[in-house]
Amino acid sequence: MLGSRRSRRRLTTALAGLGLFVTGAALQVTTTATPAHAATTHRVLFDDGHAEEAGNADWIISTSKPDPLAQDSSPSAETDWTGALSSWGVALQKTGSYSLKTATSALTYGGSSTTDLSNFDTLVLPEPNTLFTTAEKTAIMTFVQNGGGLFMISDHTGADRNSDGEDAVEILNDLMTNNSVDSTDPFGFSIDTLDISSGYPAAISDSSNAVLNGAFGTVTKSLIADGTTATLKPADNANVKGLVYRSGYSGNTGAFFATSTFGSGRVAFWGDSSPIDDGTGQSGNTLYDGWNDTGATNAALALNATAWLAGDGSTGGGGGGGGGTCTAAQLLGNPGFESGNTTWTASSGVITNSSSEAARTGSYKAWLDGYGSAHTDTLSQSVTIPSGCSATLSFYLHIDTAETTTSTAYDKLTVTAGSTTLATYSNLNAASGYVLKSFDVSSLAGTTATIKFSGVEGSTLQTSFVIDDTALNVS
């Protein structure tokens, strides 16, 4: 039982391990539909089902929906398609490596609609102005968790274009914190309640970053014209990274553009819709040309980020999954421990079907520590990650403790990949359910690395570290 204290005992079968009891609806959603990254075509869905055209907003790539090609099948200029995002859409279409559609109804995942998220690699949310329903939030989060890319574009606090009491800041924060898949800060950032009137936020220096230095150009600055920023929380998601910062800010505050991961998917955040506005659109709207602003490199940022979200590791068109050199796959053997004490190297009793801690799925899990005495448990597996691949390690973790301190980490779990320490958790991270953890391990491509979990427990009061449903996905 969750929260129970054990004198620990697991079954002494060859299948001992970790587990945890999931309470509530959170983290119970599973689906077999997975965004399949195409070899030569990136499939991008732009949302227009949440008041993206309200007021002066015109955040569409074309008035022809769902297929912009019905307006012009071979566009060469932004005015060939009608919408304030037409420059974005036309630029992607001209590469020959993108298939673009617009969603005008509720977002779904695993359904039969032509705009169902299972048919796409990337979803763009360009300043939504109505709340997503519970079902939509489940669809979006599961889509990303299973390998999809999510591009969230906000605007400043108070930009309630349809006067329904909700603005993009509130709507996107609600998506991240009030969903049935993972509401525990899954992306590692929150959007700030701010209205920053103007500025040219600068990009960090990182020549290896595919978003800042991609086939669509090099990013140096962006544009704020009434926008906001994000606060980063790497303790919640170690893969969150600020790429463009408001002047005078760095580190975990003032991030105007940020990226992260969730499960097998990728996430990008931009704090203003002004940079994607190309100044052209439907009659009656007051629009501004941020896309071509000479003081910024907004087009390169939008296009490189789209390519990265769609599964492209370094290029801006011409194949997902690290430039088309990698076959998408899940590399860990016995990832959910249902085959018992096989494939993994584990301390005695770690891989188990003990009912004292329930598995997230199936019967088996990996259960490290939980004895209430000085003890060390380990769980490891070596895996070869092919060259040219983007790689993400993920697993579900439940921490159950009898410790009462709110300040001292007596018992710790360390997660490593090769020689790199990815994260350290402790009794201070105890929670009532499984929490998804994910880490970008693309730097290990071309090597054989050992994925290892090491749990060290102090002399009194048990802490159990329970792991299930691991994955090392490459694309």
mmCIF file of C-alpha atoms in Angstrom, residues 201-204 212 219-222 242-246 254-258 301:
data_model
loop_
_atom_site.group_PDB
_atom_site.id
_atom_site.type_symbol
_atom_site.label_atom_id
_atom_site.label_comp_id
_atom_site.label_asym_id
_atom_site.label_seq_id
_atom_site.Cartn_x
_atom_site.Cartn_y
_atom_site.Cartn_z
ATOM 1 C CA PRO A 201 15.456 38.912 -26.039
ATOM 2 C CA ALA A 202 18.824 37.400 -26.942
ATOM 3 C CA ALA A 203 19.638 33.771 -27.668
ATOM 4 C CA ILE A 204 22.182 31.900 -25.590
ATOM 5 C CA LEU A 212 19.252 27.936 -32.459
ATOM 6 C CA VAL A 219 18.928 32.518 -34.128
ATOM 7 C CA THR A 220 20.345 35.600 -32.427
ATOM 8 C CA LYS A 221 17.327 37.481 -31.070
ATOM 9 C CA SER A 222 13.561 37.371 -30.862
ATOM 10 C CA GLY A 242 16.107 28.228 -21.834
ATOM 11 C CA LEU A 243 17.267 29.260 -25.314
ATOM 12 C CA VAL A 244 16.231 32.928 -25.500
ATOM 13 C CA TYR A 245 16.108 35.244 -22.484
ATOM 14 C CA ARG A 246 14.603 38.603 -21.619
ATOM 15 C CA GLY A 254 13.034 35.193 -17.742
ATOM 16 C CA ALA A 255 13.101 32.467 -20.406
ATOM 17 C CA PHE A 256 11.298 33.819 -23.481
ATOM 18 C CA PHE A 257 11.854 30.655 -25.498
ATOM 19 C CA ALA A 258 12.427 27.272 -23.877
ATOM 20 C CA LEU A 301 13.501 30.334 -34.561
#
